[in-house]
Amino acid sequence: MEMLNTEMLQMMRDPLGAPIHPTIVQVLLVATFVLHIFFVTLAVGASCFALWAFWRGSEWQRRLARVAARLAPNAVGLGVVTGIAPLLFVQTIYDPLWYAANTLTGFWSTLFIFVVMGGYSLAYLFYLKGSPQGKLLWASGLSLALLLLAGWIMHVLANTALYPEYWREWYAPNREPDTRGIIFHAYNLPRVTFLLLVSSVLSLGVTLMLFAWYFRQRDDADREYLTQVGQLGKRLALVAAPLLWVTGMMWAFTQGRQFGLHIIMALVFTLMALLLREGFRNLDPLTGGVRALGIWLLSLLGIGTVREVIRATSVARFNYRVADYPFVWDWASVLVFALTSIVGMSVIAYLALVLYDSGKGEVRPWVEKLGRISIGMLGAWLALFILLGLRLYL
Amino acid sequence: MYPIWEGVFVHSAMYVAIVAAFHVLASHLTVAAAWFNLYLERRAVHENRPEFYEYLKRSALGLLVFAYVFGALAGVGIWQTTTAANPRGISTLIHNFVLYWGAEWYMFLIDVIGIIVYYYTLGRVSPRTHLKLAWILALGATGTLAIIVGILSFKLTPGAWLQTGASLDGFYNPTYYPMLAMRFALMFTITAAWACLIASTMPQGTPWREHIIRRASVMGLAGLIVGALVWLFWYYPTLPEHARQVMASRAVPPITYQVIIGGVVLTALGLLLNIIYPRHQRAVIAVGAMGVLFLAIFGAERTREVMRKPDIIAGYMSSNQLVIADIPARGVRAEESRLNQQGVTGQLPFIVPVKAAQDLYDTQKQWKTGKLLVLQQCASCHSVSHQTSIAIGRHELRLRPVDELLASRGATTPQAIEAYLNAIGGFPYMHPVKGTQEERAAMAAYLYSLVSERTAPPTLARR
């Protein structure tokens, strides 16, 4: 059976190979996943908080809930856009896994985007029409439910990909193909609780501390309110850290055990919980926002690495190794990506700095200069990109 | 090869088409709207016309909520739907262009972060700083267009890539520039409908309301005319002869062209009326125009997809996901002859191998194997079961159902169906069936069950 599955995975791999060394793609996959999961969990956390605070919160919490209501749809948008990169990279080196999972769960895979669109639209409806007076809570609740469903679908896809040995049975039990794709074939409740629910509390907590840190610098800052916000963020993070450990242990001793990774996962999650607890405990909630974000992003990098190790271990059972993935150095691809990375990062940095400075009243001169340079680079990049193909006519 | 996802109620290919048409509407809007907003904002700054900011604020909020995020969402949606419907097709694109898409990802980030910053900093930074943001949005959005057109046009005309296997040769292919020019022009037509919608939500008598409606409509009409001219004199003549044949064949139902031409004429008339009578513009008319454009785009995108048939990537991969050409530079070998010699069962994953040759003559096993083979070879373009049908009264909405097509050609016995399968290959939009003679007989057995179910009395119809 092992031999058959090994052969199957090799046959499913795209004959073209990757256009760059597969290990680089693997690193990009993990790194971009960190960004994606941060915004996804932030969207869930912000939605949960807005709903709770409008329902049972005090005056300052309702004030904060209006901010959370504005944050939620923007975080969904950023979660979607940052999710494109890991989606690209996973298909490049794990094509058999990703495509098999998507076809076996085709109905939900297709429905996913409609679910996210529904969740996003309702979140915006709530922000624009409901949040000023705390009305339309149903929209916020339904939006949250849809976002959680979207998270569940992605969780099922990721898990279905981990078990190639069952794919044929799931596709055609007794040789009778099931082409509906409506069954959730594989899931792990501790894993989804860890990644989607508990992590959302931490992403929210860290963002609240960041909020307090940023707005305390303004002359018209309401320090009492910001102190309350920062303290709430810290409290949430400190409560979530041990929960992350508990659900992490459950994940390690269920799915982790299946792949012989439970000891190493237990160790990583214990260290991570200690890092989070110690890191947040002595943090000033009003000034420690940036440090809190750094600690949490580092932890997310650890989580992303654990996910990747599970996937790599699963397919290694069938002699499928990322490092062995066929590839050719397609230098044109590499150049396009590298050049765009430089231009893109410069423009994004400028946009972030304008947003940062706008809250303080004036954009600094060096930021304006960066803007001029970024626009020049972007224009030159676009011209180069369009003109490069004119060689067709030469 | 991967498991086949047929679709539920609606055929998998139609899910792709619906999401793609919506994506085109939203994403094309972001490009030209960014240029139109830049035009207005430049006038606001240089001609001291602060009243334009009211329009820009409304437009930016609408674009933020609808176009940018929904465009990005629908873009991911296309990946999801194509992955479920035709994984090897999308895999080919990914393994050629992943880093081009990676580059486009930066442009997506610029677009989405940019519109958030643009909207939330209106009135909070100096006009000149804000103008810089408008420039970034216009250039970034055009950047996404410049990249995605290379990948889309590659599917129709892979060009020198078929010989060299080099991504750049596939990216800058014969239809790259005409498609880029045509889409860029037509984006302004979509934007005109959008600008009229935004402006018409302002109270009658607002000083700039009619001015913007008229300017946007002139721009939209010009875009439509230029787009049509590019199609007639540049894009269509560049199309491969095969694509033109398919366009003229029954593979594209006549209603598709009626919808496209009707949409173009209605849009042109609407824009013309806006130019003459801008004060009569209403939000409901603008929403109607967006609906008309959606239908026209749906027809045009379907045609673009169909004109490649029988391939998903012209000359390289068939619609049913089999590699049909050698690309020595990338170490790729065509699969067709191997499958004809050795059979499809057991040679492709998920097509369960038969344990013994005589199994193919066991009626029940033959039917099951036949179903697997029909799913793999036919389901990309046809409804091969009732799973992908919606009943409306006595009518069923299905995608080119195989049982109807076979019955209409008089293939109503297993022998006649098998003979028909052997003869396929004479149409410009279909490849010959792959596999051994025994496998074709198994396919005929399954197809016969569909045909007989269609004609049998209801009580005998279900197996």
PDB file of C-alpha atoms in Angstrom, chain A residues 4 7-8 11-20 25 28 32 35 70 73-74 76-78 80-89 91-93 95-100 102-110 112-114 116-118 120-121 124 127-128 154 157 167-168 171-182 215 218 325 328 330 332-334 336-337 340-345 347-348 350-352 354-355 357-363 368-369 371-372 374-376 378-379 381-382 384-393, chain B residues 1-8 15 18-19 22 35 61 64-66 69-70 72-74 76-77 79-81 83-85 87-88 90-114 116-117 119-121 124-126 128-129 131-133 135-140 142-144 146-147 161 165-169 171-174 176-178 180 234 316-317 323 327 329-333 335 338 346-355 359 364-365 367-369 371-372 375 385 387:
ATOM      1  CA  LEU A   4       1.186   2.517  -4.223  1.00  0.00           C
ATOM      2  CA  GLU A   7       3.879   6.124  -6.683  1.00  0.00           C
ATOM      3  CA  MET A   8       0.613   8.031  -6.642  1.00  0.00           C
ATOM      4  CA  MET A  11       2.604  10.779 -10.505  1.00  0.00           C
ATOM      5  CA  MET A  12       0.453  13.627  -9.218  1.00  0.00           C
ATOM      6  CA  ARG A  13       3.347  16.056  -9.021  1.00  0.00           C
ATOM      7  CA  ASP A  14       3.332  18.616 -11.821  1.00  0.00           C
ATOM      8  CA  PRO A  15       5.721  17.534 -14.595  1.00  0.00           C
ATOM      9  CA  LEU A  16       6.954  21.121 -15.082  1.00  0.00           C
ATOM     10  CA  GLY A  17       8.639  21.292 -11.659  1.00  0.00           C
ATOM     11  CA  ALA A  18       9.189  24.480  -9.659  1.00  0.00           C
ATOM     12  CA  PRO A  19      10.797  27.597 -11.180  1.00  0.00           C
ATOM     13  CA  ILE A  20      13.054  28.100  -8.150  1.00  0.00           C
ATOM     14  CA  VAL A  25       9.399  28.281  -1.666  1.00  0.00           C
ATOM     15  CA  LEU A  28       8.312  31.797   1.777  1.00  0.00           C
ATOM     16  CA  THR A  32       3.823  34.558   4.514  1.00  0.00           C
ATOM     17  CA  LEU A  35       1.226  37.427   8.181  1.00  0.00           C
ATOM     18  CA  ARG A  70     -14.114  49.043  12.108  1.00  0.00           C
ATOM     19  CA  PRO A  73     -13.669  43.998   8.031  1.00  0.00           C
ATOM     20  CA  ASN A  74     -10.296  45.619   7.345  1.00  0.00           C
ATOM     21  CA  VAL A  76     -10.666  40.300   6.840  1.00  0.00           C
ATOM     22  CA  GLY A  77      -9.547  42.192   3.729  1.00  0.00           C
ATOM     23  CA  LEU A  78      -5.902  42.045   4.788  1.00  0.00           C
ATOM     24  CA  VAL A  80      -7.559  37.568   2.335  1.00  0.00           C
ATOM     25  CA  VAL A  81      -4.831  39.456   0.533  1.00  0.00           C
ATOM     26  CA  THR A  82      -2.010  38.139   2.713  1.00  0.00           C
ATOM     27  CA  GLY A  83      -3.483  34.656   2.262  1.00  0.00           C
ATOM     28  CA  ILE A  84      -2.774  34.745  -1.473  1.00  0.00           C
ATOM     29  CA  ALA A  85       0.973  34.239  -0.996  1.00  0.00           C
ATOM     30  CA  PRO A  86       0.857  31.027   1.071  1.00  0.00           C
ATOM     31  CA  LEU A  87      -1.847  29.788  -1.298  1.00  0.00           C
ATOM     32  CA  LEU A  88       0.581  30.246  -4.193  1.00  0.00           C
ATOM     33  CA  PHE A  89       3.522  28.629  -2.470  1.00  0.00           C
ATOM     34  CA  GLN A  91       0.483  24.751  -4.625  1.00  0.00           C
ATOM     35  CA  THR A  92       4.026  24.949  -5.937  1.00  0.00           C
ATOM     36  CA  ILE A  93       5.687  22.371  -3.693  1.00  0.00           C
ATOM     37  CA  ASP A  95       0.542  20.350  -5.406  1.00  0.00           C
ATOM     38  CA  PRO A  96      -0.616  16.732  -4.936  1.00  0.00           C
ATOM     39  CA  LEU A  97      -1.738  17.503  -1.381  1.00  0.00           C
ATOM     40  CA  TRP A  98      -3.458  20.788  -2.043  1.00  0.00           C
ATOM     41  CA  TYR A  99      -5.244  19.766  -5.223  1.00  0.00           C
ATOM     42  CA  ALA A 100      -6.393  16.395  -3.887  1.00  0.00           C
ATOM     43  CA  ASN A 102      -9.586  20.670  -2.833  1.00  0.00           C
ATOM     44  CA  THR A 103     -11.154  18.222  -5.258  1.00  0.00           C
ATOM     45  CA  LEU A 104     -12.181  15.811  -2.500  1.00  0.00           C
ATOM     46  CA  THR A 105     -13.827  18.729  -0.699  1.00  0.00           C
ATOM     47  CA  GLY A 106     -14.773  20.600  -3.879  1.00  0.00           C
ATOM     48  CA  PHE A 107     -18.148  21.876  -2.769  1.00  0.00           C
ATOM     49  CA  TRP A 108     -16.757  23.565   0.337  1.00  0.00           C
ATOM     50  CA  SER A 109     -13.622  24.702  -1.416  1.00  0.00           C
ATOM     51  CA  THR A 110     -15.807  26.528  -3.949  1.00  0.00           C
ATOM     52  CA  PHE A 112     -15.367  29.163   0.757  1.00  0.00           C
ATOM     53  CA  ILE A 113     -15.131  32.447  -1.057  1.00  0.00           C
ATOM     54  CA  PHE A 114     -18.870  33.081  -0.908  1.00  0.00           C
ATOM     55  CA  VAL A 116     -15.913  34.939   3.286  1.00  0.00           C
ATOM     56  CA  MET A 117     -17.719  37.487   1.095  1.00  0.00           C
ATOM     57  CA  GLY A 118     -20.821  37.093   3.274  1.00  0.00           C
ATOM     58  CA  TYR A 120     -16.960  40.492   5.152  1.00  0.00           C
ATOM     59  CA  SER A 121     -20.104  42.226   3.858  1.00  0.00           C
ATOM     60  CA  TYR A 124     -18.946  46.132   7.001  1.00  0.00           C
ATOM     61  CA  TYR A 127     -19.478  48.808  11.120  1.00  0.00           C
ATOM     62  CA  LEU A 128     -21.193  51.368   8.894  1.00  0.00           C
ATOM     63  CA  MET A 154      -9.551  25.890   5.367  1.00  0.00           C
ATOM     64  CA  LEU A 157      -8.601  21.297   3.472  1.00  0.00           C
ATOM     65  CA  TRP A 167      -7.692   9.722  -0.526  1.00  0.00           C
ATOM     66  CA  ARG A 168      -8.709   6.865  -2.813  1.00  0.00           C
ATOM     67  CA  TYR A 171     -12.965   9.487  -3.439  1.00  0.00           C
ATOM     68  CA  ALA A 172     -14.379   6.152  -4.509  1.00  0.00           C
ATOM     69  CA  PRO A 173     -15.520   3.941  -1.647  1.00  0.00           C
ATOM     70  CA  ASN A 174     -16.220   0.505  -3.198  1.00  0.00           C
ATOM     71  CA  ARG A 175     -15.100   1.938  -6.566  1.00  0.00           C
ATOM     72  CA  GLU A 176     -18.171   4.182  -6.611  1.00  0.00           C
ATOM     73  CA  PRO A 177     -16.875   7.765  -6.994  1.00  0.00           C
ATOM     74  CA  ASP A 178     -18.356  10.481  -4.824  1.00  0.00           C
ATOM     75  CA  THR A 179     -17.909  13.622  -6.911  1.00  0.00           C
ATOM     76  CA  ARG A 180     -19.959  15.976  -4.725  1.00  0.00           C
ATOM     77  CA  GLY A 181     -17.130  17.025  -2.419  1.00  0.00           C
ATOM     78  CA  ILE A 182     -19.452  17.779   0.466  1.00  0.00           C
ATOM     79  CA  PHE A 215      -2.690  56.775  20.433  1.00  0.00           C
ATOM     80  CA  ARG A 218      -1.239  62.169  20.544  1.00  0.00           C
ATOM     81  CA  TYR A 325      10.988  18.454  -5.697  1.00  0.00           C
ATOM     82  CA  VAL A 328      14.712  24.582 -12.873  1.00  0.00           C
ATOM     83  CA  ASP A 330      13.849  30.238 -14.132  1.00  0.00           C
ATOM     84  CA  ALA A 332      13.288  35.627 -15.449  1.00  0.00           C
ATOM     85  CA  SER A 333      10.799  34.618 -12.746  1.00  0.00           C
ATOM     86  CA  VAL A 334      13.320  35.209  -9.998  1.00  0.00           C
ATOM     87  CA  VAL A 336      10.597  39.701 -11.728  1.00  0.00           C
ATOM     88  CA  PHE A 337       9.846  38.647  -8.163  1.00  0.00           C
ATOM     89  CA  THR A 340       8.863  43.690  -7.498  1.00  0.00           C
ATOM     90  CA  SER A 341       9.708  42.816  -3.887  1.00  0.00           C
ATOM     91  CA  ILE A 342      11.989  45.848  -3.644  1.00  0.00           C
ATOM     92  CA  VAL A 343       9.447  48.190  -5.229  1.00  0.00           C
ATOM     93  CA  GLY A 344       6.509  46.670  -3.352  1.00  0.00           C
ATOM     94  CA  MET A 345       8.129  46.845   0.079  1.00  0.00           C
ATOM     95  CA  VAL A 347       5.591  51.465  -1.489  1.00  0.00           C
ATOM     96  CA  ILE A 348       3.986  49.497   1.345  1.00  0.00           C
ATOM     97  CA  TYR A 350       5.415  54.498   2.561  1.00  0.00           C
ATOM     98  CA  LEU A 351       1.699  53.714   2.847  1.00  0.00           C
ATOM     99  CA  ALA A 352       2.143  52.436   6.407  1.00  0.00           C
ATOM    100  CA  VAL A 354       1.551  57.898   5.955  1.00  0.00           C
ATOM    101  CA  LEU A 355      -1.127  56.115   7.954  1.00  0.00           C
ATOM    102  CA  ASP A 357       1.860  59.942  10.640  1.00  0.00           C
ATOM    103  CA  SER A 358      -1.706  60.912   9.729  1.00  0.00           C
ATOM    104  CA  GLY A 359      -2.817  60.072  13.261  1.00  0.00           C
ATOM    105  CA  LYS A 360      -0.283  62.531  14.632  1.00  0.00           C
ATOM    106  CA  GLY A 361      -1.209  65.402  12.360  1.00  0.00           C
ATOM    107  CA  GLU A 362       1.653  65.801   9.899  1.00  0.00           C
ATOM    108  CA  VAL A 363       3.573  63.588   7.520  1.00  0.00           C
ATOM    109  CA  GLU A 368       7.258  62.540   1.748  1.00  0.00           C
ATOM    110  CA  LYS A 369      10.614  61.974   0.085  1.00  0.00           C
ATOM    111  CA  GLY A 371       6.791  58.680  -1.275  1.00  0.00           C
ATOM    112  CA  ARG A 372       8.305  60.448  -4.268  1.00  0.00           C
ATOM    113  CA  SER A 374       8.411  54.958  -4.252  1.00  0.00           C
ATOM    114  CA  ILE A 375       6.112  56.400  -6.907  1.00  0.00           C
ATOM    115  CA  GLY A 376       9.067  56.834  -9.246  1.00  0.00           C
ATOM    116  CA  LEU A 378       6.570  51.974  -9.164  1.00  0.00           C
ATOM    117  CA  GLY A 379       6.196  53.925 -12.415  1.00  0.00           C
ATOM    118  CA  TRP A 381       8.680  49.118 -12.737  1.00  0.00           C
ATOM    119  CA  LEU A 382       5.370  49.320 -14.619  1.00  0.00           C
ATOM    120  CA  LEU A 384       9.720  48.176 -17.691  1.00  0.00           C
ATOM    121  CA  PHE A 385       7.176  45.408 -17.234  1.00  0.00           C
ATOM    122  CA  ILE A 386       5.048  46.537 -20.131  1.00  0.00           C
ATOM    123  CA  LEU A 387       7.931  47.386 -22.452  1.00  0.00           C
ATOM    124  CA  LEU A 388       9.886  44.179 -21.805  1.00  0.00           C
ATOM    125  CA  GLY A 389       7.603  42.185 -24.068  1.00  0.00           C
ATOM    126  CA  LEU A 390       8.097  44.472 -27.051  1.00  0.00           C
ATOM    127  CA  ARG A 391      10.915  42.172 -28.112  1.00  0.00           C
ATOM    128  CA  LEU A 392       8.059  40.090 -29.579  1.00  0.00           C
ATOM    129  CA  TYR A 393       7.788  42.684 -32.310  1.00  0.00           C
TER     130      TYR A 393
ATOM    131  CA  MET B   1      -4.655  13.255 -12.299  1.00  0.00           C
ATOM    132  CA  TYR B   2      -6.846  14.154  -9.358  1.00  0.00           C
ATOM    133  CA  PRO B   3     -10.292  13.185  -8.088  1.00  0.00           C
ATOM    134  CA  ILE B   4     -13.028  14.733 -10.199  1.00  0.00           C
ATOM    135  CA  TRP B   5     -15.311  17.296  -8.611  1.00  0.00           C
ATOM    136  CA  GLU B   6     -18.369  17.528 -10.840  1.00  0.00           C
ATOM    137  CA  GLY B   7     -20.101  20.339  -9.019  1.00  0.00           C
ATOM    138  CA  VAL B   8     -23.346  20.294  -7.077  1.00  0.00           C
ATOM    139  CA  TYR B  15     -18.871  28.050 -10.835  1.00  0.00           C
ATOM    140  CA  ILE B  18     -19.628  33.030 -12.437  1.00  0.00           C
ATOM    141  CA  VAL B  19     -16.800  33.844 -10.023  1.00  0.00           C
ATOM    142  CA  PHE B  22     -17.634  38.893 -10.947  1.00  0.00           C
ATOM    143  CA  TRP B  35      -7.125  56.613 -12.899  1.00  0.00           C
ATOM    144  CA  LEU B  61     -15.491  53.989   0.392  1.00  0.00           C
ATOM    145  CA  LEU B  64     -12.797  49.867  -0.565  1.00  0.00           C
ATOM    146  CA  VAL B  65     -15.870  47.897   0.415  1.00  0.00           C
ATOM    147  CA  PHE B  66     -16.840  46.530  -2.981  1.00  0.00           C
ATOM    148  CA  VAL B  69     -11.649  43.560  -1.281  1.00  0.00           C
ATOM    149  CA  PHE B  70     -14.355  41.805  -3.309  1.00  0.00           C
ATOM    150  CA  ALA B  72      -9.295  40.209  -4.226  1.00  0.00           C
ATOM    151  CA  LEU B  73     -11.796  37.783  -2.717  1.00  0.00           C
ATOM    152  CA  ALA B  74     -13.137  36.811  -6.122  1.00  0.00           C
ATOM    153  CA  VAL B  76      -8.942  33.896  -4.563  1.00  0.00           C
ATOM    154  CA  GLY B  77     -12.345  32.476  -5.527  1.00  0.00           C
ATOM    155  CA  TRP B  79      -8.181  29.895  -7.628  1.00  0.00           C
ATOM    156  CA  GLN B  80     -10.471  27.867  -5.399  1.00  0.00           C
ATOM    157  CA  THR B  81     -13.013  27.107  -8.122  1.00  0.00           C
ATOM    158  CA  THR B  83      -8.504  24.190  -8.314  1.00  0.00           C
ATOM    159  CA  ALA B  84     -11.632  22.160  -7.619  1.00  0.00           C
ATOM    160  CA  ALA B  85     -12.721  22.061 -11.273  1.00  0.00           C
ATOM    161  CA  PRO B  87      -6.468  21.223 -10.792  1.00  0.00           C
ATOM    162  CA  ARG B  88      -3.898  20.243 -13.393  1.00  0.00           C
ATOM    163  CA  ILE B  90      -4.128  25.696 -12.605  1.00  0.00           C
ATOM    164  CA  SER B  91      -1.087  23.651 -11.603  1.00  0.00           C
ATOM    165  CA  THR B  92       0.499  24.314 -15.003  1.00  0.00           C
ATOM    166  CA  LEU B  93      -0.005  28.045 -14.550  1.00  0.00           C
ATOM    167  CA  ILE B  94       1.344  27.948 -11.006  1.00  0.00           C
ATOM    168  CA  HIS B  95       4.439  25.981 -11.958  1.00  0.00           C
ATOM    169  CA  ASN B  96       5.216  28.442 -14.726  1.00  0.00           C
ATOM    170  CA  PHE B  97       4.191  31.708 -13.173  1.00  0.00           C
ATOM    171  CA  VAL B  98       4.213  31.371  -9.394  1.00  0.00           C
ATOM    172  CA  LEU B  99       6.758  34.147  -9.010  1.00  0.00           C
ATOM    173  CA  TYR B 100       4.889  36.422 -11.428  1.00  0.00           C
ATOM    174  CA  TRP B 101       1.834  35.854  -9.258  1.00  0.00           C
ATOM    175  CA  GLY B 102       4.079  36.509  -6.268  1.00  0.00           C
ATOM    176  CA  ALA B 103       4.949  39.843  -7.894  1.00  0.00           C
ATOM    177  CA  GLU B 104       1.261  40.519  -8.456  1.00  0.00           C
ATOM    178  CA  TRP B 105       0.696  39.784  -4.770  1.00  0.00           C
ATOM    179  CA  TYR B 106       2.756  42.866  -3.927  1.00  0.00           C
ATOM    180  CA  MET B 107       0.472  44.879  -6.207  1.00  0.00           C
ATOM    181  CA  PHE B 108      -2.573  43.386  -4.425  1.00  0.00           C
ATOM    182  CA  LEU B 109      -1.089  44.437  -1.102  1.00  0.00           C
ATOM    183  CA  ILE B 110      -0.422  47.914  -2.456  1.00  0.00           C
ATOM    184  CA  ASP B 111      -4.010  48.107  -3.735  1.00  0.00           C
ATOM    185  CA  VAL B 112      -5.742  46.929  -0.580  1.00  0.00           C
ATOM    186  CA  ILE B 113      -3.492  48.702   1.928  1.00  0.00           C
ATOM    187  CA  GLY B 114      -3.468  51.698  -0.405  1.00  0.00           C
ATOM    188  CA  ILE B 116      -7.522  51.721   3.207  1.00  0.00           C
ATOM    189  CA  VAL B 117      -4.894  54.445   3.694  1.00  0.00           C
ATOM    190  CA  TYR B 119      -9.884  56.493   2.457  1.00  0.00           C
ATOM    191  CA  TYR B 120      -8.910  56.945   6.092  1.00  0.00           C
ATOM    192  CA  THR B 121      -6.442  59.777   5.427  1.00  0.00           C
ATOM    193  CA  ARG B 124      -6.133  64.180   7.465  1.00  0.00           C
ATOM    194  CA  VAL B 125      -3.032  64.708   5.345  1.00  0.00           C
ATOM    195  CA  SER B 126      -2.174  67.538   2.965  1.00  0.00           C
ATOM    196  CA  ARG B 128      -0.435  66.942  -2.180  1.00  0.00           C
ATOM    197  CA  THR B 129       0.411  63.979   0.031  1.00  0.00           C
ATOM    198  CA  LEU B 131      -2.434  62.974  -4.389  1.00  0.00           C
ATOM    199  CA  LYS B 132       0.606  60.734  -4.046  1.00  0.00           C
ATOM    200  CA  LEU B 133      -1.676  58.013  -2.699  1.00  0.00           C
ATOM    201  CA  TRP B 135      -0.879  57.932  -7.996  1.00  0.00           C
ATOM    202  CA  ILE B 136       0.122  54.797  -6.113  1.00  0.00           C
ATOM    203  CA  LEU B 137      -3.371  53.319  -6.469  1.00  0.00           C
ATOM    204  CA  ALA B 138      -3.454  54.008 -10.211  1.00  0.00           C
ATOM    205  CA  LEU B 139       0.009  52.582 -10.876  1.00  0.00           C
ATOM    206  CA  GLY B 140      -0.440  49.609  -8.526  1.00  0.00           C
ATOM    207  CA  THR B 142      -2.374  48.844 -13.551  1.00  0.00           C
ATOM    208  CA  GLY B 143       0.504  46.668 -12.332  1.00  0.00           C
ATOM    209  CA  THR B 144      -1.920  43.874 -11.410  1.00  0.00           C
ATOM    210  CA  ALA B 146      -0.082  44.020 -16.639  1.00  0.00           C
ATOM    211  CA  ILE B 147       0.779  40.799 -14.810  1.00  0.00           C
ATOM    212  CA  TRP B 161       6.981  28.614 -24.536  1.00  0.00           C
ATOM    213  CA  GLY B 165       9.606  26.141 -21.733  1.00  0.00           C
ATOM    214  CA  ALA B 166      10.840  29.561 -20.505  1.00  0.00           C
ATOM    215  CA  SER B 167       8.309  31.543 -18.479  1.00  0.00           C
ATOM    216  CA  LEU B 168       9.126  34.855 -20.161  1.00  0.00           C
ATOM    217  CA  ASP B 169       8.354  33.386 -23.596  1.00  0.00           C
ATOM    218  CA  PHE B 171       4.217  35.469 -20.536  1.00  0.00           C
ATOM    219  CA  TYR B 172       4.879  37.827 -23.437  1.00  0.00           C
ATOM    220  CA  ASN B 173       2.898  35.841 -25.976  1.00  0.00           C
ATOM    221  CA  PRO B 174       1.142  36.904 -29.216  1.00  0.00           C
ATOM    222  CA  TYR B 176      -0.537  39.759 -24.552  1.00  0.00           C
ATOM    223  CA  TYR B 177      -0.581  43.295 -25.916  1.00  0.00           C
ATOM    224  CA  PRO B 178      -3.961  43.198 -27.696  1.00  0.00           C
ATOM    225  CA  LEU B 180      -3.889  44.290 -22.362  1.00  0.00           C
ATOM    226  CA  TRP B 234      -5.797  43.804 -33.358  1.00  0.00           C
ATOM    227  CA  TYR B 316      -0.130  21.759 -24.082  1.00  0.00           C
ATOM    228  CA  MET B 317      -2.952  20.381 -21.950  1.00  0.00           C
ATOM    229  CA  VAL B 323      -0.605  16.624 -21.291  1.00  0.00           C
ATOM    230  CA  ILE B 327       8.286  20.125 -23.707  1.00  0.00           C
ATOM    231  CA  ALA B 329      13.270  21.875 -22.153  1.00  0.00           C
ATOM    232  CA  ARG B 330      11.211  21.162 -19.018  1.00  0.00           C
ATOM    233  CA  GLY B 331      11.438  17.374 -19.209  1.00  0.00           C
ATOM    234  CA  VAL B 332       7.738  16.979 -19.991  1.00  0.00           C
ATOM    235  CA  ARG B 333       6.407  14.121 -22.110  1.00  0.00           C
ATOM    236  CA  GLU B 335       0.654  11.338 -22.024  1.00  0.00           C
ATOM    237  CA  ARG B 338       1.016   5.941 -23.383  1.00  0.00           C
ATOM    238  CA  GLY B 346      -4.136   1.946 -13.443  1.00  0.00           C
ATOM    239  CA  GLN B 347      -2.043   4.511 -15.306  1.00  0.00           C
ATOM    240  CA  LEU B 348      -3.556   7.572 -13.674  1.00  0.00           C
ATOM    241  CA  PRO B 349      -4.146   8.026  -9.941  1.00  0.00           C
ATOM    242  CA  PHE B 350      -7.779   7.717  -8.839  1.00  0.00           C
ATOM    243  CA  ILE B 351      -8.754   5.692 -11.913  1.00  0.00           C
ATOM    244  CA  VAL B 352      -8.909   2.440  -9.984  1.00  0.00           C
ATOM    245  CA  PRO B 353      -6.974  -0.325 -11.719  1.00  0.00           C
ATOM    246  CA  VAL B 354      -8.951  -3.458 -12.539  1.00  0.00           C
ATOM    247  CA  LYS B 355      -7.601  -6.560 -10.853  1.00  0.00           C
ATOM    248  CA  ASP B 359     -13.150  -7.579 -15.038  1.00  0.00           C
ATOM    249  CA  GLN B 364     -21.302  -4.336 -12.965  1.00  0.00           C
ATOM    250  CA  LYS B 365     -17.551  -3.726 -12.772  1.00  0.00           C
ATOM    251  CA  TRP B 367     -20.210   0.071 -15.520  1.00  0.00           C
ATOM    252  CA  LYS B 368     -18.243   1.337 -12.502  1.00  0.00           C
ATOM    253  CA  THR B 369     -14.997   1.541 -14.445  1.00  0.00           C
ATOM    254  CA  LYS B 371     -18.173   5.844 -14.905  1.00  0.00           C
ATOM    255  CA  LEU B 372     -14.676   6.620 -13.593  1.00  0.00           C
ATOM    256  CA  LEU B 375     -15.758  11.367 -15.269  1.00  0.00           C
ATOM    257  CA  SER B 385     -24.834  12.808 -14.264  1.00  0.00           C
ATOM    258  CA  GLN B 387     -25.743  15.864  -9.927  1.00  0.00           C
TER     259      GLN B 387
END
